[in-house]
Amino acid sequence: GSSFDEDMERDLILMLLRRAVASVPENITSAQQEMPLLEMMMARGGPGAEPVEVHEVREKPYMVRIQDRSELQRLYREMVFRCPHPLATMSIEEAADLEIQEMHQKEAERMVREAEERARDADRWWDGDRYGAKEDWDDEQRLYKDRDFDEFKDEHPWGSGNKMANIG
């Protein structure tokens, strides 16, 4: 059989210690989260104390006292002749101003994006100093793509797909 010598025991103890050390940060954050709860429990009298009863204050139900028939008719009129949709909270001019501000903001963001794109393009192609550099680079990329496709076609000749031979 296998023997459990002192070196193996030492390695096992070291690994267990490393594992315990690695779990310390998680335990610290957990303890920090539990501290307010423990403080609240101690303020109430400790772990063996009776739970504090909370008496809920109940509100009285909504009641309308109607004195006479005219008051009832006035209440019905108020309920019937309400506006069926929420009323506007801003005028048309205010809404137009908001839309114009949003449009200006989007336009400014678009202009910044285009300027960054032009700067990136200029840096990439040395601001046009190299004649045909962009076209050369595009040709090189197209060549690599064509080579990759040729390799794929060599590895997968026409008609080598699923032959429907393994239908059970």
C-alpha atoms as a PDB file:
ATOM      1  CA  GLY A   1       0.000   0.000   0.000  1.00  0.00           C
ATOM      2  CA  SER A   2       0.817   3.606   0.123  1.00  0.00           C
ATOM      3  CA  SER A   3       2.564   5.128   3.090  1.00  0.00           C
ATOM      4  CA  PHE A   4       1.736   8.514   4.523  1.00  0.00           C
ATOM      5  CA  ASP A   5       5.074   9.982   5.499  1.00  0.00           C
ATOM      6  CA  GLU A   6       5.999  13.232   7.229  1.00  0.00           C
ATOM      7  CA  ASP A   7       6.644  15.101   3.940  1.00  0.00           C
ATOM      8  CA  MET A   8       3.172  14.309   2.653  1.00  0.00           C
ATOM      9  CA  GLU A   9       1.642  15.322   5.984  1.00  0.00           C
ATOM     10  CA  ARG A  10       3.618  18.595   5.948  1.00  0.00           C
ATOM     11  CA  ASP A  11       2.494  19.324   2.353  1.00  0.00           C
ATOM     12  CA  LEU A  12      -1.101  18.604   3.297  1.00  0.00           C
ATOM     13  CA  ILE A  13      -0.963  20.937   6.295  1.00  0.00           C
ATOM     14  CA  LEU A  14       0.636  23.691   4.193  1.00  0.00           C
ATOM     15  CA  MET A  15      -2.046  23.345   1.522  1.00  0.00           C
ATOM     16  CA  LEU A  16      -4.795  23.516   4.165  1.00  0.00           C
ATOM     17  CA  LEU A  17      -3.205  26.642   5.651  1.00  0.00           C
ATOM     18  CA  ARG A  18      -2.964  28.276   2.204  1.00  0.00           C
ATOM     19  CA  ARG A  19      -6.628  27.499   1.585  1.00  0.00           C
ATOM     20  CA  ALA A  20      -7.602  29.024   4.941  1.00  0.00           C
ATOM     21  CA  VAL A  21      -5.538  32.160   4.220  1.00  0.00           C
ATOM     22  CA  ALA A  22      -7.178  32.522   0.801  1.00  0.00           C
ATOM     23  CA  SER A  23     -10.661  32.510   2.368  1.00  0.00           C
ATOM     24  CA  VAL A  24      -9.835  35.298   4.863  1.00  0.00           C
ATOM     25  CA  PRO A  25     -10.907  38.273   2.644  1.00  0.00           C
ATOM     26  CA  GLU A  26     -14.341  36.730   2.073  1.00  0.00           C
ATOM     27  CA  ASN A  27     -14.755  36.155   5.807  1.00  0.00           C
ATOM     28  CA  ILE A  28     -13.743  39.748   6.592  1.00  0.00           C
ATOM     29  CA  THR A  29     -16.353  41.228   4.249  1.00  0.00           C
ATOM     30  CA  SER A  30     -18.975  38.858   5.627  1.00  0.00           C
ATOM     31  CA  ALA A  31     -18.130  39.869   9.200  1.00  0.00           C
ATOM     32  CA  GLN A  32     -18.300  43.559   8.281  1.00  0.00           C
ATOM     33  CA  GLN A  33     -21.782  43.029   6.857  1.00  0.00           C
ATOM     34  CA  GLU A  34     -22.920  41.183   9.996  1.00  0.00           C
ATOM     35  CA  MET A  35     -21.634  43.820  12.453  1.00  0.00           C
ATOM     36  CA  PRO A  36     -24.678  46.167  12.203  1.00  0.00           C
ATOM     37  CA  LEU A  37     -27.020  43.212  12.757  1.00  0.00           C
ATOM     38  CA  LEU A  38     -25.075  42.064  15.817  1.00  0.00           C
ATOM     39  CA  GLU A  39     -25.000  45.599  17.237  1.00  0.00           C
ATOM     40  CA  MET A  40     -28.777  45.863  16.777  1.00  0.00           C
ATOM     41  CA  MET A  41     -29.251  42.501  18.513  1.00  0.00           C
ATOM     42  CA  MET A  42     -27.075  43.588  21.467  1.00  0.00           C
ATOM     43  CA  ALA A  43     -28.999  46.877  21.738  1.00  0.00           C
ATOM     44  CA  ARG A  44     -32.215  44.872  22.128  1.00  0.00           C
ATOM     45  CA  GLY A  45     -30.782  42.867  25.011  1.00  0.00           C
ATOM     46  CA  GLY A  46     -28.670  40.114  23.506  1.00  0.00           C
ATOM     47  CA  PRO A  47     -29.385  36.798  21.813  1.00  0.00           C
ATOM     48  CA  GLY A  48     -31.683  35.445  24.580  1.00  0.00           C
ATOM     49  CA  ALA A  49     -33.903  38.529  24.828  1.00  0.00           C
ATOM     50  CA  GLU A  50     -37.547  38.473  23.871  1.00  0.00           C
ATOM     51  CA  PRO A  51     -38.299  39.956  20.461  1.00  0.00           C
ATOM     52  CA  VAL A  52     -39.606  43.490  20.572  1.00  0.00           C
ATOM     53  CA  GLU A  53     -43.251  43.661  19.604  1.00  0.00           C
ATOM     54  CA  VAL A  54     -44.032  46.276  17.035  1.00  0.00           C
ATOM     55  CA  HIS A  55     -47.501  47.694  17.263  1.00  0.00           C
ATOM     56  CA  GLU A  56     -48.681  48.730  13.847  1.00  0.00           C
ATOM     57  CA  VAL A  57     -50.706  51.891  13.755  1.00  0.00           C
ATOM     58  CA  ARG A  58     -53.706  51.175  11.629  1.00  0.00           C
ATOM     59  CA  GLU A  59     -55.200  53.998   9.690  1.00  0.00           C
ATOM     60  CA  LYS A  60     -58.883  54.411   9.701  1.00  0.00           C
ATOM     61  CA  PRO A  61     -60.602  53.447   6.468  1.00  0.00           C
ATOM     62  CA  TYR A  62     -61.377  56.207   4.041  1.00  0.00           C
ATOM     63  CA  MET A  63     -64.930  57.369   4.672  1.00  0.00           C
ATOM     64  CA  VAL A  64     -66.974  60.143   3.149  1.00  0.00           C
ATOM     65  CA  ARG A  65     -69.783  61.550   5.191  1.00  0.00           C
ATOM     66  CA  ILE A  66     -72.547  62.977   3.077  1.00  0.00           C
ATOM     67  CA  GLN A  67     -74.873  65.427   4.766  1.00  0.00           C
ATOM     68  CA  ASP A  68     -77.544  65.884   2.123  1.00  0.00           C
ATOM     69  CA  ARG A  69     -78.567  64.957  -1.401  1.00  0.00           C
ATOM     70  CA  SER A  70     -76.948  68.011  -3.069  1.00  0.00           C
ATOM     71  CA  GLU A  71     -73.573  67.069  -1.651  1.00  0.00           C
ATOM     72  CA  LEU A  72     -73.987  63.549  -3.069  1.00  0.00           C
ATOM     73  CA  GLN A  73     -74.846  64.963  -6.501  1.00  0.00           C
ATOM     74  CA  ARG A  74     -71.802  67.286  -6.371  1.00  0.00           C
ATOM     75  CA  LEU A  75     -69.573  64.280  -5.502  1.00  0.00           C
ATOM     76  CA  TYR A  76     -70.977  62.277  -8.417  1.00  0.00           C
ATOM     77  CA  ARG A  77     -70.436  65.203 -10.812  1.00  0.00           C
ATOM     78  CA  GLU A  78     -66.795  65.458  -9.704  1.00  0.00           C
ATOM     79  CA  MET A  79     -66.305  61.745 -10.257  1.00  0.00           C
ATOM     80  CA  VAL A  80     -68.043  61.628 -13.647  1.00  0.00           C
ATOM     81  CA  PHE A  81     -66.582  64.748 -15.223  1.00  0.00           C
ATOM     82  CA  ARG A  82     -62.948  63.927 -14.576  1.00  0.00           C
ATOM     83  CA  CYS A  83     -60.436  64.043 -17.418  1.00  0.00           C
ATOM     84  CA  PRO A  84     -60.025  60.462 -18.751  1.00  0.00           C
ATOM     85  CA  HIS A  85     -56.292  60.850 -19.382  1.00  0.00           C
ATOM     86  CA  PRO A  86     -53.425  62.405 -17.456  1.00  0.00           C
ATOM     87  CA  LEU A  87     -53.025  66.092 -18.142  1.00  0.00           C
ATOM     88  CA  ALA A  88     -49.870  67.497 -19.682  1.00  0.00           C
ATOM     89  CA  THR A  89     -47.120  68.503 -17.296  1.00  0.00           C
ATOM     90  CA  MET A  90     -45.320  70.796 -19.738  1.00  0.00           C
ATOM     91  CA  SER A  91     -46.265  73.042 -22.588  1.00  0.00           C
ATOM     92  CA  ILE A  92     -45.607  72.290 -26.252  1.00  0.00           C
ATOM     93  CA  GLU A  93     -42.884  74.950 -26.282  1.00  0.00           C
ATOM     94  CA  GLU A  94     -41.104  73.294 -23.364  1.00  0.00           C
ATOM     95  CA  ALA A  95     -41.315  69.872 -25.052  1.00  0.00           C
ATOM     96  CA  ALA A  96     -39.971  71.378 -28.297  1.00  0.00           C
ATOM     97  CA  ASP A  97     -37.090  73.009 -26.389  1.00  0.00           C
ATOM     98  CA  LEU A  98     -36.218  69.644 -24.806  1.00  0.00           C
ATOM     99  CA  GLU A  99     -36.266  67.904 -28.190  1.00  0.00           C
ATOM    100  CA  ILE A 100     -34.065  70.630 -29.708  1.00  0.00           C
ATOM    101  CA  GLN A 101     -31.578  70.294 -26.829  1.00  0.00           C
ATOM    102  CA  GLU A 102     -31.474  66.497 -27.290  1.00  0.00           C
ATOM    103  CA  MET A 103     -30.970  66.926 -31.044  1.00  0.00           C
ATOM    104  CA  HIS A 104     -28.093  69.382 -30.498  1.00  0.00           C
ATOM    105  CA  GLN A 105     -26.518  67.008 -27.984  1.00  0.00           C
ATOM    106  CA  LYS A 106     -26.786  64.033 -30.361  1.00  0.00           C
ATOM    107  CA  GLU A 107     -25.392  66.142 -33.212  1.00  0.00           C
ATOM    108  CA  ALA A 108     -22.427  67.216 -31.065  1.00  0.00           C
ATOM    109  CA  GLU A 109     -21.759  63.590 -30.076  1.00  0.00           C
ATOM    110  CA  ARG A 110     -21.922  62.544 -33.743  1.00  0.00           C
ATOM    111  CA  MET A 111     -19.473  65.303 -34.717  1.00  0.00           C
ATOM    112  CA  VAL A 112     -17.046  64.220 -31.969  1.00  0.00           C
ATOM    113  CA  ARG A 113     -17.329  60.587 -33.112  1.00  0.00           C
ATOM    114  CA  GLU A 114     -16.659  61.554 -36.726  1.00  0.00           C
ATOM    115  CA  ALA A 115     -13.667  63.698 -35.719  1.00  0.00           C
ATOM    116  CA  GLU A 116     -12.236  60.820 -33.675  1.00  0.00           C
ATOM    117  CA  GLU A 117     -12.783  58.449 -36.613  1.00  0.00           C
ATOM    118  CA  ARG A 118     -11.032  60.860 -39.000  1.00  0.00           C
ATOM    119  CA  ALA A 119      -8.122  61.280 -36.563  1.00  0.00           C
ATOM    120  CA  ARG A 120      -7.846  57.514 -36.100  1.00  0.00           C
ATOM    121  CA  ASP A 121      -7.924  57.030 -39.872  1.00  0.00           C
ATOM    122  CA  ALA A 122      -5.309  59.757 -40.393  1.00  0.00           C
ATOM    123  CA  ASP A 123      -3.021  58.199 -37.781  1.00  0.00           C
ATOM    124  CA  ARG A 124      -3.468  54.788 -39.328  1.00  0.00           C
ATOM    125  CA  TRP A 125      -2.531  55.897 -42.830  1.00  0.00           C
ATOM    126  CA  TRP A 126       0.055  58.544 -41.892  1.00  0.00           C
ATOM    127  CA  ASP A 127      -2.270  61.310 -43.006  1.00  0.00           C
ATOM    128  CA  GLY A 128      -2.005  60.230 -46.648  1.00  0.00           C
ATOM    129  CA  ASP A 129       1.792  60.594 -46.868  1.00  0.00           C
ATOM    130  CA  ARG A 130       2.186  57.081 -48.221  1.00  0.00           C
ATOM    131  CA  TYR A 131       0.601  56.966 -51.639  1.00  0.00           C
ATOM    132  CA  GLY A 132      -1.772  54.033 -51.899  1.00  0.00           C
ATOM    133  CA  ALA A 133      -0.974  52.724 -48.398  1.00  0.00           C
ATOM    134  CA  LYS A 134      -4.622  52.140 -47.554  1.00  0.00           C
ATOM    135  CA  GLU A 135      -5.254  50.300 -50.811  1.00  0.00           C
ATOM    136  CA  ASP A 136      -2.132  48.193 -50.287  1.00  0.00           C
ATOM    137  CA  TRP A 137      -3.285  47.247 -46.824  1.00  0.00           C
ATOM    138  CA  ASP A 138      -6.781  46.362 -48.113  1.00  0.00           C
ATOM    139  CA  ASP A 139      -5.219  44.229 -50.879  1.00  0.00           C
ATOM    140  CA  GLU A 140      -3.048  42.436 -48.322  1.00  0.00           C
ATOM    141  CA  GLN A 141      -6.053  41.715 -46.092  1.00  0.00           C
ATOM    142  CA  ARG A 142      -8.037  40.441 -49.095  1.00  0.00           C
ATOM    143  CA  LEU A 143      -5.101  38.182 -50.040  1.00  0.00           C
ATOM    144  CA  TYR A 144      -5.021  36.667 -46.516  1.00  0.00           C
ATOM    145  CA  LYS A 145      -8.760  36.101 -46.607  1.00  0.00           C
ATOM    146  CA  ASP A 146      -8.545  34.412 -50.020  1.00  0.00           C
ATOM    147  CA  ARG A 147      -5.704  32.175 -48.813  1.00  0.00           C
ATOM    148  CA  ASP A 148      -7.699  31.144 -45.757  1.00  0.00           C
ATOM    149  CA  PHE A 149     -10.689  30.313 -47.935  1.00  0.00           C
ATOM    150  CA  ASP A 150      -8.493  28.284 -50.325  1.00  0.00           C
ATOM    151  CA  GLU A 151      -7.119  26.302 -47.366  1.00  0.00           C
ATOM    152  CA  PHE A 152     -10.680  25.667 -46.188  1.00  0.00           C
ATOM    153  CA  LYS A 153     -11.699  24.450 -49.650  1.00  0.00           C
ATOM    154  CA  ASP A 154      -8.657  22.154 -49.792  1.00  0.00           C
ATOM    155  CA  GLU A 155      -9.566  20.632 -46.411  1.00  0.00           C
ATOM    156  CA  HIS A 156     -13.279  20.382 -47.283  1.00  0.00           C
ATOM    157  CA  PRO A 157     -13.696  19.458 -50.965  1.00  0.00           C
ATOM    158  CA  TRP A 158     -17.028  19.932 -52.702  1.00  0.00           C
ATOM    159  CA  GLY A 159     -19.518  17.233 -51.825  1.00  0.00           C
ATOM    160  CA  SER A 160     -17.726  16.068 -48.661  1.00  0.00           C
ATOM    161  CA  GLY A 161     -20.497  17.184 -46.340  1.00  0.00           C
ATOM    162  CA  ASN A 162     -23.106  15.062 -44.630  1.00  0.00           C
ATOM    163  CA  LYS A 163     -24.015  12.195 -46.953  1.00  0.00           C
ATOM    164  CA  MET A 164     -27.113  11.322 -44.934  1.00  0.00           C
ATOM    165  CA  ALA A 165     -25.527   7.901 -44.519  1.00  0.00           C
ATOM    166  CA  ASN A 166     -25.934   7.729 -40.777  1.00  0.00           C
ATOM    167  CA  ILE A 167     -29.722   7.945 -40.716  1.00  0.00           C
ATOM    168  CA  GLY A 168     -31.102   5.372 -38.343  1.00  0.00           C
END
